[in-house]
Tab-separated table of C-alpha atoms in Angstrom:
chain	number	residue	atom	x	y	z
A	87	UNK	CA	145.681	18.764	14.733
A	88	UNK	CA	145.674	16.431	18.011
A	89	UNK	CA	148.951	17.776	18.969
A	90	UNK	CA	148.212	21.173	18.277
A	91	UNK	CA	145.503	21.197	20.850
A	92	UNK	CA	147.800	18.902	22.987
A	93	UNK	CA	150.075	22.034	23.097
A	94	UNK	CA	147.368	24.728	23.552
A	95	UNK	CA	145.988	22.563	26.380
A	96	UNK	CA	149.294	22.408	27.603
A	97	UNK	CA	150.142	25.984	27.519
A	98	UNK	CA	147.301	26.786	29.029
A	99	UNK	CA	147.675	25.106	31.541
A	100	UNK	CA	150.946	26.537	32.609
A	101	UNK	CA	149.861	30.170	31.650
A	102	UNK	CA	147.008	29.539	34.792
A	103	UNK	CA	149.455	28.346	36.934
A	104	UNK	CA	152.050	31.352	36.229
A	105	UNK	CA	149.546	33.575	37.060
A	106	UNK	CA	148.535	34.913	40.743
A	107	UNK	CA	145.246	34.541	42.447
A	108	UNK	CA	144.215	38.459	42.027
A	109	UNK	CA	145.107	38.751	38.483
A	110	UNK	CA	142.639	36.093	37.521
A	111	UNK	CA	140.065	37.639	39.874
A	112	UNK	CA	140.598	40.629	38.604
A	113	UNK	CA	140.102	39.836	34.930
A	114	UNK	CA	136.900	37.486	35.578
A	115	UNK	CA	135.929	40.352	37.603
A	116	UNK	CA	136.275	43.182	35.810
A	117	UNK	CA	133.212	45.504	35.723
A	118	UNK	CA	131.217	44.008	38.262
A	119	UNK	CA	129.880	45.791	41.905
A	120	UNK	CA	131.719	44.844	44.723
A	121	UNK	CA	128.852	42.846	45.733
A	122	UNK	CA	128.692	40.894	42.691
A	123	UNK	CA	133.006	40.630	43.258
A	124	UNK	CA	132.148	39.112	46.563
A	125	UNK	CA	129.618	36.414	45.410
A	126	UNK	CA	131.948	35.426	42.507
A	127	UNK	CA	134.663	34.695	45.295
A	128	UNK	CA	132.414	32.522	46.868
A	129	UNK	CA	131.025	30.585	43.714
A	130	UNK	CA	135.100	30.042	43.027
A	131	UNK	CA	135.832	28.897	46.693
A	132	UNK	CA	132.874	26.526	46.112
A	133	UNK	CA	133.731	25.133	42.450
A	134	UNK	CA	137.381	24.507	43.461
A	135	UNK	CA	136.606	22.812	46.656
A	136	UNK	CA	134.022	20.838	44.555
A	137	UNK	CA	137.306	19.642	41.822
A	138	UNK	CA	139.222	19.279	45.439
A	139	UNK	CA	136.640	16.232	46.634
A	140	UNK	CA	136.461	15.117	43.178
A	141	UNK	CA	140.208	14.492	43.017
A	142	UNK	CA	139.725	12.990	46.276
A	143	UNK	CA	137.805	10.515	45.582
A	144	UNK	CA	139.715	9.213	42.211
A	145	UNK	CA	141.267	5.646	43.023
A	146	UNK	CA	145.038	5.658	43.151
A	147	UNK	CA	147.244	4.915	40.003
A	148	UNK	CA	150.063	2.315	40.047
A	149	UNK	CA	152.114	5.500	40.248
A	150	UNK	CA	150.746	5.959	43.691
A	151	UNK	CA	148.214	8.960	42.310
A	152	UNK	CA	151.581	11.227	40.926
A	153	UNK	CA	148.862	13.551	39.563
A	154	UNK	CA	146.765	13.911	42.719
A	155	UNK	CA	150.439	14.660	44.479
A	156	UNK	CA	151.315	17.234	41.903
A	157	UNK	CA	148.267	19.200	42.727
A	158	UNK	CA	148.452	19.409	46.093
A	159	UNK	CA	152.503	20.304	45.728
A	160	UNK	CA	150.968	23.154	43.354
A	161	UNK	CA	147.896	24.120	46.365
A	162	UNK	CA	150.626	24.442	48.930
A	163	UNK	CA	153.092	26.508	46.999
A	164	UNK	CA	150.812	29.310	44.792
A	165	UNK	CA	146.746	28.576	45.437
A	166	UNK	CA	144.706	30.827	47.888
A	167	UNK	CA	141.481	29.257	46.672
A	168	UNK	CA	141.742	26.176	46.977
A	169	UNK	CA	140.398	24.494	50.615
A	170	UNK	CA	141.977	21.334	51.705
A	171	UNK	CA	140.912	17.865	52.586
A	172	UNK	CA	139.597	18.358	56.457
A	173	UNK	CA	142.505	18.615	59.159
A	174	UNK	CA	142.144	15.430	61.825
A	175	UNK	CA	141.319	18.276	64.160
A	176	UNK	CA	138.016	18.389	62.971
A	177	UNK	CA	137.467	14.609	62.123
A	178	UNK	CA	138.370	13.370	65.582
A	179	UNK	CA	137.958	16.526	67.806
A	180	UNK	CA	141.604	16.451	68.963
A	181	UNK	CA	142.636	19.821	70.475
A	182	UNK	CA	146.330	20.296	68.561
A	183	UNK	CA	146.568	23.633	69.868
A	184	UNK	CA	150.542	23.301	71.504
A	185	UNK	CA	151.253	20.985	68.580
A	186	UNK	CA	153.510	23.408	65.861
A	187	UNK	CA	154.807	22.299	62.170
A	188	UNK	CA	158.117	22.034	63.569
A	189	UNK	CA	156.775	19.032	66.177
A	190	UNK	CA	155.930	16.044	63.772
A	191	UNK	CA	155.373	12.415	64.331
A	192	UNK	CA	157.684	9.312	64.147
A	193	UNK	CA	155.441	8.757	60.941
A	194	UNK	CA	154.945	12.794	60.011
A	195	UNK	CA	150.891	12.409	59.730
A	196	UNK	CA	150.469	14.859	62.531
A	197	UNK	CA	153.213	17.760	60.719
A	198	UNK	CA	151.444	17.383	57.788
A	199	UNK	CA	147.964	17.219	58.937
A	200	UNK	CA	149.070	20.499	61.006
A	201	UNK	CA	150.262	22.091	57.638
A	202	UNK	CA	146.925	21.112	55.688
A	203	UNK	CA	144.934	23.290	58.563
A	204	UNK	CA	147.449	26.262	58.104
A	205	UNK	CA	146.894	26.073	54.469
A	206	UNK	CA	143.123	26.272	54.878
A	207	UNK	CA	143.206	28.836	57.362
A	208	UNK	CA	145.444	30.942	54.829
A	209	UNK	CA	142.758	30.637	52.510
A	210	UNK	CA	139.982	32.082	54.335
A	211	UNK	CA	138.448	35.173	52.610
A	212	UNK	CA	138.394	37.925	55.360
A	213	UNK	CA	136.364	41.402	53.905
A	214	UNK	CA	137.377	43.575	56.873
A	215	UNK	CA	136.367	47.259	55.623
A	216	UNK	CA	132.581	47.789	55.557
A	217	UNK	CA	132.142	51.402	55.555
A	218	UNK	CA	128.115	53.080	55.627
A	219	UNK	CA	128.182	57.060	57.487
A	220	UNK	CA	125.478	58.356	59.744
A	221	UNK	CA	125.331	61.152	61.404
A	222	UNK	CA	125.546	60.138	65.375
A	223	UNK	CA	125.053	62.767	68.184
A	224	UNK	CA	125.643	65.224	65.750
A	225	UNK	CA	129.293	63.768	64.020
A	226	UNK	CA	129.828	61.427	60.634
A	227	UNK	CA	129.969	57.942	62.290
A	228	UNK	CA	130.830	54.562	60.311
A	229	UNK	CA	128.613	52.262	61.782
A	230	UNK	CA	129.447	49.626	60.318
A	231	UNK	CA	132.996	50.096	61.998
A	232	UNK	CA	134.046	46.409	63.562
A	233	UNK	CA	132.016	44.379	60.979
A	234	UNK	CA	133.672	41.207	59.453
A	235	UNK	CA	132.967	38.726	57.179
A	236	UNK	CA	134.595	35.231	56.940
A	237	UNK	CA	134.357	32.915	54.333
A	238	UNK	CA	135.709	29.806	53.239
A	239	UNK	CA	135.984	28.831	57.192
A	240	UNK	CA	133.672	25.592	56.872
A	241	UNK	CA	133.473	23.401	53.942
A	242	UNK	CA	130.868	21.488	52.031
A	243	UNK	CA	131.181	18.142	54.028
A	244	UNK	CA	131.178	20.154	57.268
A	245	UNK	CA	128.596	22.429	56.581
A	246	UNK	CA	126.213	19.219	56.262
A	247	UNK	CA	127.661	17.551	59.406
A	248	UNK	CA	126.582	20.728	61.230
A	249	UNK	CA	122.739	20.789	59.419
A	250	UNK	CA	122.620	17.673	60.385
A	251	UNK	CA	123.364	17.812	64.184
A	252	UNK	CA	121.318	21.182	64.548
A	253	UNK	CA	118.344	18.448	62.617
A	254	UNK	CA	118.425	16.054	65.374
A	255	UNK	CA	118.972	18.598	68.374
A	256	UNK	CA	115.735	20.229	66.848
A	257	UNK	CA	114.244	16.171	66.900
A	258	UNK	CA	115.088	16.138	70.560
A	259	UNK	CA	113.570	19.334	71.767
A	260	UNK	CA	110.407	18.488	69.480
A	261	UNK	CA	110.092	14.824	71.994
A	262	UNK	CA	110.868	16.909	74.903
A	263	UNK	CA	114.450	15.192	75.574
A	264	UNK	CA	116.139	18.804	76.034
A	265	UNK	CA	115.473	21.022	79.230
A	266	UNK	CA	113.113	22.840	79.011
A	267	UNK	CA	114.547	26.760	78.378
A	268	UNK	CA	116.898	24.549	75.777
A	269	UNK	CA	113.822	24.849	73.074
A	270	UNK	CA	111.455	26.924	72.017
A	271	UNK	CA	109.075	26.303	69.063
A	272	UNK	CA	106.211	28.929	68.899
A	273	UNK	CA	103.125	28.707	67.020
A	274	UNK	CA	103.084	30.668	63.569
A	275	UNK	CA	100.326	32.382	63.792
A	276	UNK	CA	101.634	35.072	61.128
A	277	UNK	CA	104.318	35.602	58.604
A	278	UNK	CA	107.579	36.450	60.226
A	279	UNK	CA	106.426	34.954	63.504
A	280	UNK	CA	107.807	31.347	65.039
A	281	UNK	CA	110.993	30.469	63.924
A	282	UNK	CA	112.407	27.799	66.040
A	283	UNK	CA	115.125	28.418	68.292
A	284	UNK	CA	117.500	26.337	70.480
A	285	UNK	CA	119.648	27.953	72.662
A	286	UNK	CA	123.016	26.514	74.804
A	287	UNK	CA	124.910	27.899	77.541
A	288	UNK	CA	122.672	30.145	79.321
A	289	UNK	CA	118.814	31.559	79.058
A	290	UNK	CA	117.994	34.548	77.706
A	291	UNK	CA	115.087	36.260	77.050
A	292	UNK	CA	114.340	38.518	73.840
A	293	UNK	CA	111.297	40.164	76.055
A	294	UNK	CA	109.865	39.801	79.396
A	295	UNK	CA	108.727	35.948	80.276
A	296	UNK	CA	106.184	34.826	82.204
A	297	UNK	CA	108.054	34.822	85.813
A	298	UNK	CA	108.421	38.784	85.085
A	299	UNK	CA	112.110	38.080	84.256
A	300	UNK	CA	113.394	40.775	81.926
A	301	UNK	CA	115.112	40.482	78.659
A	302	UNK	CA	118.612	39.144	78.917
A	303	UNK	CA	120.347	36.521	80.597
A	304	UNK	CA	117.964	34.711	82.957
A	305	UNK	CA	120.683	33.796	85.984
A	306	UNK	CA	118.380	31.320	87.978
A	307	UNK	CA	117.575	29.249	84.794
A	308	UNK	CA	119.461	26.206	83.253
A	309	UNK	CA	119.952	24.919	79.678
A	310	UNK	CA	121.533	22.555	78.107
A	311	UNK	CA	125.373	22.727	77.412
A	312	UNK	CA	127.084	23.609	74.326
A	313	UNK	CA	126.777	20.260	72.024
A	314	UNK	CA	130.477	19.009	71.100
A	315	UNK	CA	130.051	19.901	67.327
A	316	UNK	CA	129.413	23.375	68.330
A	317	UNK	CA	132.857	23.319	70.480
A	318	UNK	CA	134.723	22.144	67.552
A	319	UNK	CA	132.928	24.924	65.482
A	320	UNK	CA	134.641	27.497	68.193
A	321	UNK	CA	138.186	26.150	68.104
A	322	UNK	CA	138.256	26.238	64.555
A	323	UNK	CA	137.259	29.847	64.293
A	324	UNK	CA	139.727	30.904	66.970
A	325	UNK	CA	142.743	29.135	65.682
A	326	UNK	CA	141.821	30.086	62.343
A	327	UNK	CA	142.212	33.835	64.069
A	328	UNK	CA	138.752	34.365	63.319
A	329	UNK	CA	137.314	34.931	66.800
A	330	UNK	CA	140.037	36.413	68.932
A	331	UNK	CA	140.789	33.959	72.505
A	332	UNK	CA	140.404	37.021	74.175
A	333	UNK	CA	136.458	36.495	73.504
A	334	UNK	CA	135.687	32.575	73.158
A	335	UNK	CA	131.815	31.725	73.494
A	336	UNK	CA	130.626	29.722	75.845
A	337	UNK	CA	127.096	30.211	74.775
A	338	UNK	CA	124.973	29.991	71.221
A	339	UNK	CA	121.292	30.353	69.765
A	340	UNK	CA	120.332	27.867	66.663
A	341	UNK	CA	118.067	29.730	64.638
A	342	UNK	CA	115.924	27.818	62.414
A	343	UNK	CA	113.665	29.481	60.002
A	344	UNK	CA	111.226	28.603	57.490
A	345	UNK	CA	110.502	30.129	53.973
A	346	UNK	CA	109.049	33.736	55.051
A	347	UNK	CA	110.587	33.729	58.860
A	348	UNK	CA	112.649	36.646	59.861
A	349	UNK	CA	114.129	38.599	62.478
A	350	UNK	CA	113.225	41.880	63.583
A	351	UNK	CA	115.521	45.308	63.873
A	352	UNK	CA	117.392	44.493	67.169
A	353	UNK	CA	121.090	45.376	68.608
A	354	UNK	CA	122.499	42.561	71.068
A	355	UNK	CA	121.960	42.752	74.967
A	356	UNK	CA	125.450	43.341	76.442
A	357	UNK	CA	124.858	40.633	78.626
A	358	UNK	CA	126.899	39.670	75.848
A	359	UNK	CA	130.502	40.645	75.444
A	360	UNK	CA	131.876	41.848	71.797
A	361	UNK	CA	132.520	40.650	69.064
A	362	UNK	CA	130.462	37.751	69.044
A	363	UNK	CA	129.425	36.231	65.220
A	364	UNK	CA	126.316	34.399	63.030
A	365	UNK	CA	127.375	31.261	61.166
A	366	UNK	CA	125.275	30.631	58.040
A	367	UNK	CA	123.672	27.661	56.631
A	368	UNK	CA	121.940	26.088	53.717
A	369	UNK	CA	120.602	29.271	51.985
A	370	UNK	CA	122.249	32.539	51.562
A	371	UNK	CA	120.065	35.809	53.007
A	372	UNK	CA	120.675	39.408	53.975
A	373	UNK	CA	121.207	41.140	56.658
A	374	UNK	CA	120.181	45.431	57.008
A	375	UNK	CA	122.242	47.787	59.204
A	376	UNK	CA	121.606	50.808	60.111
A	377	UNK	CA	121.148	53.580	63.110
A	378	UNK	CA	117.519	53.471	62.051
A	379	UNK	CA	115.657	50.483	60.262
A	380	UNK	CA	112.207	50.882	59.563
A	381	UNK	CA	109.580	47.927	59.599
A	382	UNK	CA	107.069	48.548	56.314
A	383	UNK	CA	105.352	45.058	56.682
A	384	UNK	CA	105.037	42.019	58.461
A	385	UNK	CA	108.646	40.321	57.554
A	386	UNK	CA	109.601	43.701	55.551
A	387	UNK	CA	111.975	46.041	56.667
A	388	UNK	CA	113.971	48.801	55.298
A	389	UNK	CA	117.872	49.276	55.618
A	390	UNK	CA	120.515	51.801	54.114
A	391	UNK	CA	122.747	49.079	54.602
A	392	UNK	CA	122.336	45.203	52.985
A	393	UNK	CA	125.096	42.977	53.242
A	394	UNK	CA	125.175	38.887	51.807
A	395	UNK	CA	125.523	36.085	54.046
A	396	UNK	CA	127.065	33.398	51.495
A	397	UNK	CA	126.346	29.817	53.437
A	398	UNK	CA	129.237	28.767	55.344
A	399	UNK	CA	130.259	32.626	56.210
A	400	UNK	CA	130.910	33.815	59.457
A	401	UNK	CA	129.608	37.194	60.540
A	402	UNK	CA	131.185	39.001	63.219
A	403	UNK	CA	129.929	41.873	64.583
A	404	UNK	CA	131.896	44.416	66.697
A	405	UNK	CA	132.028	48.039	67.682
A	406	UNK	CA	130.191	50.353	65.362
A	407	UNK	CA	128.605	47.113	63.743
A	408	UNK	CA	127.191	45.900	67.078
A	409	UNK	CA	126.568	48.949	69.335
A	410	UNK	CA	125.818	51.688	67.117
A	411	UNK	CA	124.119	49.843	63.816
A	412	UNK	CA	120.823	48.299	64.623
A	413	UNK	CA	120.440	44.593	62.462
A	414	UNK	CA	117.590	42.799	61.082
A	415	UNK	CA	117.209	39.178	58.748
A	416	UNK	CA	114.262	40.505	56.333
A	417	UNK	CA	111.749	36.973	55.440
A	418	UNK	CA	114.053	34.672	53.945
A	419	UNK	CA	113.582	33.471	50.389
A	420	UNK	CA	114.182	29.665	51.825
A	421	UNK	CA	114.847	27.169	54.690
A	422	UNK	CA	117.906	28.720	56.593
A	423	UNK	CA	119.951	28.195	59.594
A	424	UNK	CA	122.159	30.463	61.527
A	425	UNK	CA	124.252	29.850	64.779
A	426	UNK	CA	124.778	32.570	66.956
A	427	UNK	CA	128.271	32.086	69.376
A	428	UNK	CA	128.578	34.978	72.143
A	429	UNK	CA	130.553	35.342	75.165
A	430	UNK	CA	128.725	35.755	78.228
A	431	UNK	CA	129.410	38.617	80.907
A	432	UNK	CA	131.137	37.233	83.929
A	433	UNK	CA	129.116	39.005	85.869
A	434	UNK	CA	125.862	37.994	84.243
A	435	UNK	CA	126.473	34.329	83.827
A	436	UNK	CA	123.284	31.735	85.031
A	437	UNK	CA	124.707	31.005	88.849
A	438	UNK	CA	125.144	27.123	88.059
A	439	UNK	CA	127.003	27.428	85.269
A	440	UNK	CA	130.698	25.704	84.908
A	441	UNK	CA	133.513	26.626	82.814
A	442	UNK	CA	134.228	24.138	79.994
A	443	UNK	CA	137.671	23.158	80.402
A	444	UNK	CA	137.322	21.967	76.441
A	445	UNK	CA	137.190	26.208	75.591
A	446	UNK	CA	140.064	27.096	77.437
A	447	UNK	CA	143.405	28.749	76.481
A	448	UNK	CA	142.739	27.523	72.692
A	449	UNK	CA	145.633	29.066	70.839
A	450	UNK	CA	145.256	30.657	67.697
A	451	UNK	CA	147.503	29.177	64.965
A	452	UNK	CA	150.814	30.836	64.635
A	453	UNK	CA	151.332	31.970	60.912
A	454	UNK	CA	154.665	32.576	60.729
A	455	UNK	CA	155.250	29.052	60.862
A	456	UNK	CA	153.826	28.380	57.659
A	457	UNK	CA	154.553	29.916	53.698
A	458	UNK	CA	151.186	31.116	53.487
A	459	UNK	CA	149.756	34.600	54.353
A	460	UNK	CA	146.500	35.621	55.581
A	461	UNK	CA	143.875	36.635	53.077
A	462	UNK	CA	142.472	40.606	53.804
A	463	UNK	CA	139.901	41.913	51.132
A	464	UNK	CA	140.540	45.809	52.373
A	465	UNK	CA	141.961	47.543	49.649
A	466	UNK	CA	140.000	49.917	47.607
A	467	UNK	CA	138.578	47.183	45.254
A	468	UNK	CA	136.942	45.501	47.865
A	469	UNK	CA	136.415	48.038	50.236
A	470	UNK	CA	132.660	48.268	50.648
A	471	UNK	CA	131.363	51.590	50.524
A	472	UNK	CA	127.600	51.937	50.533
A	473	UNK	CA	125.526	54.505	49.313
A	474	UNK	CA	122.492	56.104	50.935
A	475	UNK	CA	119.083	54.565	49.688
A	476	UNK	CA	116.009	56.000	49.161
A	477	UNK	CA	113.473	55.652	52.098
A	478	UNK	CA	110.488	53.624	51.194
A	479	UNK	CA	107.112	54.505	52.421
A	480	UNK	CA	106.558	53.199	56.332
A	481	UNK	CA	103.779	51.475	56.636
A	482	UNK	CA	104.974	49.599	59.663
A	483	UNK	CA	103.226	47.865	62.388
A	484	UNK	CA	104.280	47.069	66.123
A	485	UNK	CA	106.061	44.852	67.056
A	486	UNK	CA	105.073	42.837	69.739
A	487	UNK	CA	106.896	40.421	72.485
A	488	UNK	CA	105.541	37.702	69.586
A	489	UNK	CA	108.434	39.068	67.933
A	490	UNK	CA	110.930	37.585	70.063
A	491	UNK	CA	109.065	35.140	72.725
A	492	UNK	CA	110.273	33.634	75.628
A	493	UNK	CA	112.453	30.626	74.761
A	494	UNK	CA	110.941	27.614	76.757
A	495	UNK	CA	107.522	28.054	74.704
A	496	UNK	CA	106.998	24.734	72.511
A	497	UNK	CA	104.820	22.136	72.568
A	498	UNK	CA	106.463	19.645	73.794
A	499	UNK	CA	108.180	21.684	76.577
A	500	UNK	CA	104.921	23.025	77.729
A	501	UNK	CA	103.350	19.447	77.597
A	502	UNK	CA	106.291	18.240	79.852
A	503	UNK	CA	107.321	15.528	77.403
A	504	UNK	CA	110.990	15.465	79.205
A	505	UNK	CA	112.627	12.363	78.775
A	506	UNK	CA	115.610	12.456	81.036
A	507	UNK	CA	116.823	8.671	80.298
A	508	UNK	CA	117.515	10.122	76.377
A	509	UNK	CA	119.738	13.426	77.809
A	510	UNK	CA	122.884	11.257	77.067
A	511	UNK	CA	122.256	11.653	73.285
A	512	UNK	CA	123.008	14.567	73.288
A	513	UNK	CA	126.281	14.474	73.855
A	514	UNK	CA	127.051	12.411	71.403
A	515	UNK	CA	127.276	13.959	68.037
């Protein structure tokens, strides 16, 4: 009887590896929405990089681990799931960008450390095809043309590295050690209103601030630099080809909200150059679209249009998605975080600001020198097509410049509690 199960384990076994990636999707798949499709690819990305760290961990074998070495042989030839251990790109910050898989080291760590990042940027999910029509100055528009969303870009072990670097930036601004237009931390006074925010690169303002400046990028204002984790973030997503080096941010906004925060119905000041994309952390939430969003309540708004954000997704927006389509975060169920990268006009950039010579001429990784194709989810099985929804009653309110206040608002800012001798912390993540 042992040996019979011996074999049907066995089998098995070899039956799951003979198979391809989308025929065992498909089957566990089969009869569910394309949104619940999409969160099952997620929940799989996350359970297999969960066995990955496990297998990690195990202590080697006299054998020198054989088994650990036969799964990754079996990752690098057939899995598109599967995320590998993190490239030394990421550990150490090194910029590899010139370095190919042909160029290896008199000891070969580098080639293959260079092949582990092309395997995990072949197994990013990319759902390229959101389609919702409107009728726009008279014609059928998709307005959710130029949307994208990324998964599978940041792992587990990074995805706490970066909570816990926007944790102690948002320690800093709370003791006043960040300049002052860095932080902003407004009272709650009602539900939906005060999330914290921390923004890099530039100043901008969601309304008019108290100097009379109007919204956008203030140009006579300062704030801090972009942190170094938050560089890394941006070479990984353009070599990874999701961000295109044609548009690499050199600017972001950390929004942190509580249970209940939110974001009202807004479309991006093009003081900001497209695409530019929303990283996701520590709770997945939706986000509405629409030519015409309607706020019913305080935190409440209606959408025709609700689309995910798994944590650990990136979110770009583009054409259709970010001109046309206005965008709203309804109150979120639970503590979230979301980083905001965008590319600043040239000709709207603060007057003392200096190029980062960190950002320049990344290179995106060049496929064709690896076995592995990119992942696209824009076939007809995946293609999201949404249907109109029923309007809700409107029972809206106003919003007011509460809604989106002038960064440079907290506490501690207005209380002057800069500490200049602590600025070098920052830059040391």
């Amino acid at each position: 009887m042992t040996g019979e199960l011996t074999r049907w384990e066995s089998d098995g076994e070899s039956l799951l590896q003979s198979l391809e990636r989308d025929e065992i999707f498909e089957y566990l798949s089969e009869g569910f929405c394309r949104q619940c499709k999409s969160l099952l690819q997620t929940r799989i990305h996350s359970l297999v990089n969960q066995k990955v760290r496990e297998r990690e961990i195990r202590p080697k074998s006299n054998n020198g681990d054989i088994e650990g070495s036969r799964f990754l042989n079996r990752q690098r030839q057939e899995t598109r799931f599967t995320q590998m251990p993190v490239s030394s790109s990421w550990r150490k910050g090194s910029n590899s960008h010139s370095q190919s898989l042909n160029n290896s080291s008199s000891d070969g760590r580098d080639s293959e450390e260079e092949q582990n990042e092309h395997i995990r940027a072949s197994q990013v999910v990319r759902e390229e095809e959101f389609v919702y029509f409107e009728r726009i100055n008279g014609k059928p528009t998709n307005v959710l043309q130029g949307l994208e969303l990324h998964t599978g870009v940041f792992n587990a072990q990074e995805q706490r590295k970066i909570v816990e670097c926007v944790y102690d930036l948002q320690t800093m601004g709370q003791r006043g050690q960040l300049r002052e237009r860095t932080y902003s931390e407004p009272r709650k006074w009602m539900r939906g209103k005060g999330r914290v925010t921390i923004q890099f690169g530039c100043c901008y303002n969601y309304a008019v601030d108290k100097n009379g400046n109007p919204p956008g990028i203030v140009r006579d204002e300062e704030v801090d630099p972009l942190p170094s984790l938050f560089k890394k973030m941006i070479k990984r997503m353009v070599r990874w080809h999701v961000l295109p080096p044609s548009c690499i941010p050199n600017s972001c906004i950390v929004n942190i909200y509580e249970e209940g925060d939110c974001i009202p119905p807004h479309i991006d000041h093009h003081d900001f150059v497209r695409p530019f994309c929303t990283v996701s952390f520590l709770t997945e939430c939706n986000i509405l679209f629409g030519s015409n969003l309607k706020i019913l309540s305080p935190g409440e708004f209606w959408g025709p249009v609700s689309i995910p954000l798994p944590v650990g997704s990136v979110l770009i927006l583009n054409g259709n998605g970010a001109d046309i389509a206005k965008h709203c975060v309804p109150a979120v169920p639970a503590k979230r975080i979301s980083i905001t990268f965008r590319k600043m006009d040239d000709s709207k950039m603060p007057y003392r600001f200096l190029l980062d010579p960190e950002l320049d001429g990344i290179n995106p990784l060049d496929y064709s020198l690896a076995n592995h194709k990119k992942v696209h989810y824009n076939d007809k099985s995946t293609r999201r097509e949404y249907e109109p929804v029923r309007t809700r009653s409107n029972n809206s309110f106003v919003i007011e410049k509460d809604d989106f206040p002038p960064l440079g608002s907290s506490r501690a800012a207005m209380n002057g509690l800069r500490v200049s001798k602590d600025r070098s912390r920052q830059r040391n993540f």
